[in-house]
Amino acid sequence: MLLTCLLVFSFVKEWTYPMRREMQEILPGLFLGPYSSAMKSKLPILQKHGITHIICIRQNIEANFIKPNFQQLFRYLVLDIADNPVENIIRFFPMTKEFIDGSLQAGGKVLVHGNAGISRSAAFVIAYIMETFGMKYRDAFAYVQERRFCINPNAGFVHQLQEYEAIYLAKLTIQMMSPLQIERSLSVHSGTTGSLKRTHEEEDDFGNMQVATAQNG
């Protein structure tokens, strides 16, 4: 069903430079944009699009000018993240996915923004699409870029998103396996270990028997 939504939501508006200062709808109910799309003057636009949840990504030193302006109106998730290649963003992926899923499942709409809506916020939207639809990084990046052409996650974020492929694919594989399959998989490994242990024990017993026979003789 989610994949069907992704395929159906295929209309792409022709990109123009001023659009970088606006938010774009990447998936039904999931928007990506710059902080300028979440400023106090943009409240009518946020309400017009039905925004209910906002993920605000900023570094501590940016807190003076990147703020959760409507805490009485929207539910916020504020993340302290620098647009720095060495910043660990993977640790925040489960939290942001849970926040976005919760909003969409409740019929809400989410805006994800950083400062320019180009690196940090784009990386999180790409990660969400990767895990939700089982997509590889390059495909998710291309999908998001078609809707917000100016995205450009820094090199460190790109590397982490590529690493994240293996993490969520392994997770999906486990989720798709039935409890019986998981039990069999575990028993194969434990059974192999047990067989080796028994073999060594039997060899020791056989050696002890030979020693005993020689002594008795």
PDB file of N, CA and C in Angstrom, residues 10-84:
ATOM      1  N   SER A  10       3.317  10.930  -8.084  1.00  0.00           N
ATOM      2  CA  SER A  10       4.412  11.072  -9.036  1.00  0.00           C
ATOM      3  C   SER A  10       4.438  12.420  -9.744  1.00  0.00           C
ATOM      4  N   PHE A  11       3.419  13.256  -9.526  1.00  0.00           N
ATOM      5  CA  PHE A  11       3.410  14.546 -10.190  1.00  0.00           C
ATOM      6  C   PHE A  11       4.505  15.433  -9.616  1.00  0.00           C
ATOM      7  N   VAL A  12       5.335  15.965 -10.502  1.00  0.00           N
ATOM      8  CA  VAL A  12       6.432  16.822 -10.081  1.00  0.00           C
ATOM      9  C   VAL A  12       6.263  18.191 -10.736  1.00  0.00           C
ATOM     10  N   LYS A  13       6.161  19.201  -9.890  1.00  0.00           N
ATOM     11  CA  LYS A  13       6.040  20.573 -10.397  1.00  0.00           C
ATOM     12  C   LYS A  13       7.396  21.040 -10.906  1.00  0.00           C
ATOM     13  N   GLU A  14       7.392  21.740 -12.021  1.00  0.00           N
ATOM     14  CA  GLU A  14       8.645  22.236 -12.586  1.00  0.00           C
ATOM     15  C   GLU A  14       9.352  23.146 -11.588  1.00  0.00           C
ATOM     16  N   TRP A  15      10.639  22.867 -11.370  1.00  0.00           N
ATOM     17  CA  TRP A  15      11.387  23.559 -10.336  1.00  0.00           C
ATOM     18  C   TRP A  15      11.822  24.942 -10.792  1.00  0.00           C
ATOM     19  N   THR A  16      11.642  25.909  -9.902  1.00  0.00           N
ATOM     20  CA  THR A  16      12.153  27.257 -10.129  1.00  0.00           C
ATOM     21  C   THR A  16      12.941  27.678  -8.905  1.00  0.00           C
ATOM     22  N   TYR A  17      13.907  28.565  -9.090  1.00  0.00           N
ATOM     23  CA  TYR A  17      14.824  28.938  -8.004  1.00  0.00           C
ATOM     24  C   TYR A  17      14.112  29.430  -6.739  1.00  0.00           C
ATOM     25  N   PRO A  18      13.094  30.282  -6.832  1.00  0.00           N
ATOM     26  CA  PRO A  18      12.434  30.770  -5.613  1.00  0.00           C
ATOM     27  C   PRO A  18      11.805  29.671  -4.766  1.00  0.00           C
ATOM     28  N   MET A  19      11.581  28.485  -5.344  1.00  0.00           N
ATOM     29  CA  MET A  19      10.957  27.393  -4.606  1.00  0.00           C
ATOM     30  C   MET A  19      11.842  26.877  -3.477  1.00  0.00           C
ATOM     31  N   ARG A  20      13.133  27.177  -3.519  1.00  0.00           N
ATOM     32  CA  ARG A  20      14.025  26.727  -2.451  1.00  0.00           C
ATOM     33  C   ARG A  20      13.671  27.387  -1.124  1.00  0.00           C
ATOM     34  N   ARG A  21      12.965  28.505  -1.165  1.00  0.00           N
ATOM     35  CA  ARG A  21      12.549  29.196   0.065  1.00  0.00           C
ATOM     36  C   ARG A  21      11.171  28.738   0.544  1.00  0.00           C
ATOM     37  N   GLU A  22      10.587  27.758  -0.165  1.00  0.00           N
ATOM     38  CA  GLU A  22       9.280  27.215   0.192  1.00  0.00           C
ATOM     39  C   GLU A  22       9.424  25.743   0.576  1.00  0.00           C
ATOM     40  N   MET A  23       8.377  25.174   1.134  1.00  0.00           N
ATOM     41  CA  MET A  23       8.382  23.740   1.421  1.00  0.00           C
ATOM     42  C   MET A  23       7.707  23.002   0.268  1.00  0.00           C
ATOM     43  N   GLN A  24       8.135  21.758   0.057  1.00  0.00           N
ATOM     44  CA  GLN A  24       7.522  20.918  -0.971  1.00  0.00           C
ATOM     45  C   GLN A  24       6.996  19.633  -0.336  1.00  0.00           C
ATOM     46  N   GLU A  25       5.914  19.119  -0.886  1.00  0.00           N
ATOM     47  CA  GLU A  25       5.341  17.860  -0.388  1.00  0.00           C
ATOM     48  C   GLU A  25       6.063  16.711  -1.080  1.00  0.00           C
ATOM     49  N   ILE A  26       6.801  15.925  -0.322  1.00  0.00           N
ATOM     50  CA  ILE A  26       7.612  14.840  -0.864  1.00  0.00           C
ATOM     51  C   ILE A  26       6.791  13.558  -0.983  1.00  0.00           C
ATOM     52  N   LEU A  27       6.039  13.262   0.051  1.00  0.00           N
ATOM     53  CA  LEU A  27       5.062  12.175   0.081  1.00  0.00           C
ATOM     54  C   LEU A  27       3.748  12.780   0.541  1.00  0.00           C
ATOM     55  N   PRO A  28       2.639  12.111   0.305  1.00  0.00           N
ATOM     56  CA  PRO A  28       1.379  12.643   0.854  1.00  0.00           C
ATOM     57  C   PRO A  28       1.482  12.841   2.367  1.00  0.00           C
ATOM     58  N   GLY A  29       1.456  14.099   2.799  1.00  0.00           N
ATOM     59  CA  GLY A  29       1.518  14.403   4.217  1.00  0.00           C
ATOM     60  C   GLY A  29       2.910  14.640   4.762  1.00  0.00           C
ATOM     61  N   LEU A  30       3.940  14.487   3.943  1.00  0.00           N
ATOM     62  CA  LEU A  30       5.326  14.702   4.396  1.00  0.00           C
ATOM     63  C   LEU A  30       5.965  15.810   3.559  1.00  0.00           C
ATOM     64  N   PHE A  31       6.295  16.918   4.230  1.00  0.00           N
ATOM     65  CA  PHE A  31       6.852  18.084   3.564  1.00  0.00           C
ATOM     66  C   PHE A  31       8.305  18.300   3.976  1.00  0.00           C
ATOM     67  N   LEU A  32       9.085  18.849   3.065  1.00  0.00           N
ATOM     68  CA  LEU A  32      10.476  19.189   3.312  1.00  0.00           C
ATOM     69  C   LEU A  32      10.695  20.638   2.885  1.00  0.00           C
ATOM     70  N   GLY A  33      11.374  21.408   3.749  1.00  0.00           N
ATOM     71  CA  GLY A  33      11.601  22.799   3.397  1.00  0.00           C
ATOM     72  C   GLY A  33      12.623  23.463   4.289  1.00  0.00           C
ATOM     73  N   PRO A  34      12.845  24.751   4.083  1.00  0.00           N
ATOM     74  CA  PRO A  34      13.778  25.514   4.902  1.00  0.00           C
ATOM     75  C   PRO A  34      13.068  26.091   6.120  1.00  0.00           C
ATOM     76  N   TYR A  35      13.846  26.686   7.009  1.00  0.00           N
ATOM     77  CA  TYR A  35      13.244  27.316   8.179  1.00  0.00           C
ATOM     78  C   TYR A  35      12.308  28.454   7.781  1.00  0.00           C
ATOM     79  N   SER A  36      12.594  29.105   6.671  1.00  0.00           N
ATOM     80  CA  SER A  36      11.754  30.218   6.230  1.00  0.00           C
ATOM     81  C   SER A  36      10.310  29.790   5.989  1.00  0.00           C
ATOM     82  N   SER A  37      10.086  28.486   5.771  1.00  0.00           N
ATOM     83  CA  SER A  37       8.715  28.001   5.573  1.00  0.00           C
ATOM     84  C   SER A  37       8.001  27.745   6.892  1.00  0.00           C
ATOM     85  N   ALA A  38       8.730  27.880   8.014  1.00  0.00           N
ATOM     86  CA  ALA A  38       8.146  27.618   9.338  1.00  0.00           C
ATOM     87  C   ALA A  38       8.219  28.842  10.237  1.00  0.00           C
ATOM     88  N   MET A  39       8.507  29.996   9.647  1.00  0.00           N
ATOM     89  CA  MET A  39       8.580  31.230  10.431  1.00  0.00           C
ATOM     90  C   MET A  39       7.181  31.707  10.806  1.00  0.00           C
ATOM     91  N   LYS A  40       7.132  32.636  11.751  1.00  0.00           N
ATOM     92  CA  LYS A  40       5.844  33.109  12.252  1.00  0.00           C
ATOM     93  C   LYS A  40       4.967  33.680  11.144  1.00  0.00           C
ATOM     94  N   SER A  41       5.578  34.310  10.169  1.00  0.00           N
ATOM     95  CA  SER A  41       4.804  34.917   9.078  1.00  0.00           C
ATOM     96  C   SER A  41       4.168  33.877   8.159  1.00  0.00           C
ATOM     97  N   LYS A  42       4.629  32.610   8.260  1.00  0.00           N
ATOM     98  CA  LYS A  42       4.121  31.555   7.377  1.00  0.00           C
ATOM     99  C   LYS A  42       3.038  30.699   8.011  1.00  0.00           C
ATOM    100  N   LEU A  43       2.544  31.098   9.160  1.00  0.00           N
ATOM    101  CA  LEU A  43       1.506  30.314   9.825  1.00  0.00           C
ATOM    102  C   LEU A  43       0.293  30.061   8.924  1.00  0.00           C
ATOM    103  N   PRO A  44      -0.222  31.046   8.207  1.00  0.00           N
ATOM    104  CA  PRO A  44      -1.380  30.780   7.335  1.00  0.00           C
ATOM    105  C   PRO A  44      -1.093  29.698   6.292  1.00  0.00           C
ATOM    106  N   ILE A  45       0.125  29.673   5.767  1.00  0.00           N
ATOM    107  CA  ILE A  45       0.481  28.668   4.759  1.00  0.00           C
ATOM    108  C   ILE A  45       0.571  27.284   5.395  1.00  0.00           C
ATOM    109  N   LEU A  46       1.163  27.211   6.592  1.00  0.00           N
ATOM    110  CA  LEU A  46       1.245  25.938   7.304  1.00  0.00           C
ATOM    111  C   LEU A  46      -0.151  25.391   7.585  1.00  0.00           C
ATOM    112  N   GLN A  47      -1.031  26.243   8.019  1.00  0.00           N
ATOM    113  CA  GLN A  47      -2.400  25.818   8.315  1.00  0.00           C
ATOM    114  C   GLN A  47      -3.153  25.447   7.044  1.00  0.00           C
ATOM    115  N   LYS A  48      -2.887  26.163   5.972  1.00  0.00           N
ATOM    116  CA  LYS A  48      -3.535  25.867   4.692  1.00  0.00           C
ATOM    117  C   LYS A  48      -3.181  24.461   4.211  1.00  0.00           C
ATOM    118  N   HIS A  49      -1.941  24.048   4.440  1.00  0.00           N
ATOM    119  CA  HIS A  49      -1.492  22.714   4.023  1.00  0.00           C
ATOM    120  C   HIS A  49      -1.805  21.643   5.066  1.00  0.00           C
ATOM    121  N   GLY A  50      -2.377  22.043   6.189  1.00  0.00           N
ATOM    122  CA  GLY A  50      -2.788  21.071   7.202  1.00  0.00           C
ATOM    123  C   GLY A  50      -1.664  20.518   8.042  1.00  0.00           C
ATOM    124  N   ILE A  51      -0.567  21.265   8.163  1.00  0.00           N
ATOM    125  CA  ILE A  51       0.561  20.793   8.974  1.00  0.00           C
ATOM    126  C   ILE A  51       0.126  20.650  10.442  1.00  0.00           C
ATOM    127  N   THR A  52       0.487  19.513  11.031  1.00  0.00           N
ATOM    128  CA  THR A  52       0.174  19.251  12.448  1.00  0.00           C
ATOM    129  C   THR A  52       1.426  18.969  13.273  1.00  0.00           C
ATOM    130  N   HIS A  53       2.485  18.492  12.603  1.00  0.00           N
ATOM    131  CA  HIS A  53       3.723  18.113  13.274  1.00  0.00           C
ATOM    132  C   HIS A  53       4.906  18.759  12.540  1.00  0.00           C
ATOM    133  N   ILE A  54       5.929  19.140  13.294  1.00  0.00           N
ATOM    134  CA  ILE A  54       7.119  19.751  12.696  1.00  0.00           C
ATOM    135  C   ILE A  54       8.379  19.168  13.326  1.00  0.00           C
ATOM    136  N   ILE A  55       9.301  18.727  12.485  1.00  0.00           N
ATOM    137  CA  ILE A  55      10.624  18.317  12.940  1.00  0.00           C
ATOM    138  C   ILE A  55      11.567  19.473  12.653  1.00  0.00           C
ATOM    139  N   CYS A  56      12.083  20.068  13.731  1.00  0.00           N
ATOM    140  CA  CYS A  56      12.969  21.227  13.641  1.00  0.00           C
ATOM    141  C   CYS A  56      14.397  20.767  13.923  1.00  0.00           C
ATOM    142  N   ILE A  57      15.254  20.850  12.904  1.00  0.00           N
ATOM    143  CA  ILE A  57      16.635  20.395  13.036  1.00  0.00           C
ATOM    144  C   ILE A  57      17.553  21.609  13.068  1.00  0.00           C
ATOM    145  N   ARG A  58      18.298  21.727  14.163  1.00  0.00           N
ATOM    146  CA  ARG A  58      19.157  22.891  14.334  1.00  0.00           C
ATOM    147  C   ARG A  58      20.301  22.529  15.264  1.00  0.00           C
ATOM    148  N   GLN A  59      21.353  23.304  15.201  1.00  0.00           N
ATOM    149  CA  GLN A  59      22.436  23.188  16.164  1.00  0.00           C
ATOM    150  C   GLN A  59      22.167  24.174  17.297  1.00  0.00           C
ATOM    151  N   ASN A  60      22.731  23.917  18.458  1.00  0.00           N
ATOM    152  CA  ASN A  60      22.482  24.800  19.605  1.00  0.00           C
ATOM    153  C   ASN A  60      22.756  26.262  19.295  1.00  0.00           C
ATOM    154  N   ILE A  61      23.830  26.515  18.555  1.00  0.00           N
ATOM    155  CA  ILE A  61      24.186  27.904  18.258  1.00  0.00           C
ATOM    156  C   ILE A  61      23.198  28.557  17.294  1.00  0.00           C
ATOM    157  N   GLU A  62      22.323  27.755  16.680  1.00  0.00           N
ATOM    158  CA  GLU A  62      21.311  28.297  15.763  1.00  0.00           C
ATOM    159  C   GLU A  62      19.978  28.550  16.470  1.00  0.00           C
ATOM    160  N   ALA A  63      19.912  28.198  17.745  1.00  0.00           N
ATOM    161  CA  ALA A  63      18.633  28.261  18.462  1.00  0.00           C
ATOM    162  C   ALA A  63      18.076  29.677  18.566  1.00  0.00           C
ATOM    163  N   ASN A  64      18.926  30.673  18.414  1.00  0.00           N
ATOM    164  CA  ASN A  64      18.450  32.056  18.509  1.00  0.00           C
ATOM    165  C   ASN A  64      17.619  32.470  17.304  1.00  0.00           C
ATOM    166  N   PHE A  65      17.855  31.816  16.173  1.00  0.00           N
ATOM    167  CA  PHE A  65      17.101  32.216  14.975  1.00  0.00           C
ATOM    168  C   PHE A  65      16.356  31.068  14.293  1.00  0.00           C
ATOM    169  N   ILE A  66      16.550  29.837  14.757  1.00  0.00           N
ATOM    170  CA  ILE A  66      15.751  28.701  14.267  1.00  0.00           C
ATOM    171  C   ILE A  66      14.980  28.165  15.458  1.00  0.00           C
ATOM    172  N   LYS A  67      13.687  28.456  15.497  1.00  0.00           N
ATOM    173  CA  LYS A  67      12.892  28.184  16.697  1.00  0.00           C
ATOM    174  C   LYS A  67      11.603  27.424  16.371  1.00  0.00           C
ATOM    175  N   PRO A  68      11.115  26.644  17.345  1.00  0.00           N
ATOM    176  CA  PRO A  68       9.764  26.072  17.228  1.00  0.00           C
ATOM    177  C   PRO A  68       8.748  27.168  17.574  1.00  0.00           C
ATOM    178  N   ASN A  69       8.284  27.852  16.572  1.00  0.00           N
ATOM    179  CA  ASN A  69       7.486  29.078  16.774  1.00  0.00           C
ATOM    180  C   ASN A  69       6.042  28.844  17.215  1.00  0.00           C
ATOM    181  N   PHE A  70       5.522  27.639  16.994  1.00  0.00           N
ATOM    182  CA  PHE A  70       4.088  27.426  17.227  1.00  0.00           C
ATOM    183  C   PHE A  70       3.843  26.209  18.116  1.00  0.00           C
ATOM    184  N   GLN A  71       4.511  26.179  19.248  1.00  0.00           N
ATOM    185  CA  GLN A  71       4.408  24.998  20.107  1.00  0.00           C
ATOM    186  C   GLN A  71       3.002  24.790  20.654  1.00  0.00           C
ATOM    187  N   GLN A  72       2.203  25.846  20.667  1.00  0.00           N
ATOM    188  CA  GLN A  72       0.825  25.701  21.134  1.00  0.00           C
ATOM    189  C   GLN A  72      -0.091  25.173  20.030  1.00  0.00           C
ATOM    190  N   LEU A  73       0.390  25.169  18.789  1.00  0.00           N
ATOM    191  CA  LEU A  73      -0.441  24.757  17.652  1.00  0.00           C
ATOM    192  C   LEU A  73      -0.005  23.422  17.046  1.00  0.00           C
ATOM    193  N   PHE A  74       1.299  23.183  17.017  1.00  0.00           N
ATOM    194  CA  PHE A  74       1.827  21.981  16.374  1.00  0.00           C
ATOM    195  C   PHE A  74       2.648  21.161  17.367  1.00  0.00           C
ATOM    196  N   ARG A  75       2.755  19.886  17.086  1.00  0.00           N
ATOM    197  CA  ARG A  75       3.630  19.036  17.891  1.00  0.00           C
ATOM    198  C   ARG A  75       5.021  19.061  17.263  1.00  0.00           C
ATOM    199  N   TYR A  76       6.039  19.321  18.093  1.00  0.00           N
ATOM    200  CA  TYR A  76       7.405  19.470  17.592  1.00  0.00           C
ATOM    201  C   TYR A  76       8.317  18.331  18.038  1.00  0.00           C
ATOM    202  N   LEU A  77       9.265  18.013  17.170  1.00  0.00           N
ATOM    203  CA  LEU A  77      10.426  17.208  17.531  1.00  0.00           C
ATOM    204  C   LEU A  77      11.637  18.058  17.168  1.00  0.00           C
ATOM    205  N   VAL A  78      12.375  18.520  18.176  1.00  0.00           N
ATOM    206  CA  VAL A  78      13.524  19.392  17.951  1.00  0.00           C
ATOM    207  C   VAL A  78      14.805  18.572  18.119  1.00  0.00           C
ATOM    208  N   LEU A  79      15.647  18.551  17.091  1.00  0.00           N
ATOM    209  CA  LEU A  79      16.878  17.775  17.103  1.00  0.00           C
ATOM    210  C   LEU A  79      18.088  18.707  17.068  1.00  0.00           C
ATOM    211  N   ASP A  80      19.038  18.460  17.945  1.00  0.00           N
ATOM    212  CA  ASP A  80      20.269  19.255  18.003  1.00  0.00           C
ATOM    213  C   ASP A  80      21.317  18.582  17.125  1.00  0.00           C
ATOM    214  N   ILE A  81      21.414  19.038  15.881  1.00  0.00           N
ATOM    215  CA  ILE A  81      22.313  18.420  14.900  1.00  0.00           C
ATOM    216  C   ILE A  81      23.013  19.513  14.091  1.00  0.00           C
ATOM    217  N   ALA A  82      24.330  19.403  13.989  1.00  0.00           N
ATOM    218  CA  ALA A  82      25.099  20.343  13.179  1.00  0.00           C
ATOM    219  C   ALA A  82      25.209  19.818  11.754  1.00  0.00           C
ATOM    220  N   ASP A  83      25.261  20.744  10.804  1.00  0.00           N
ATOM    221  CA  ASP A  83      25.471  20.334   9.411  1.00  0.00           C
ATOM    222  C   ASP A  83      26.960  20.106   9.214  1.00  0.00           C
ATOM    223  N   ASN A  84      27.419  19.017   9.827  1.00  0.00           N
ATOM    224  CA  ASN A  84      28.846  18.694   9.867  1.00  0.00           C
ATOM    225  C   ASN A  84      29.021  17.243   9.416  1.00  0.00           C
TER     226      ASN A  84
END
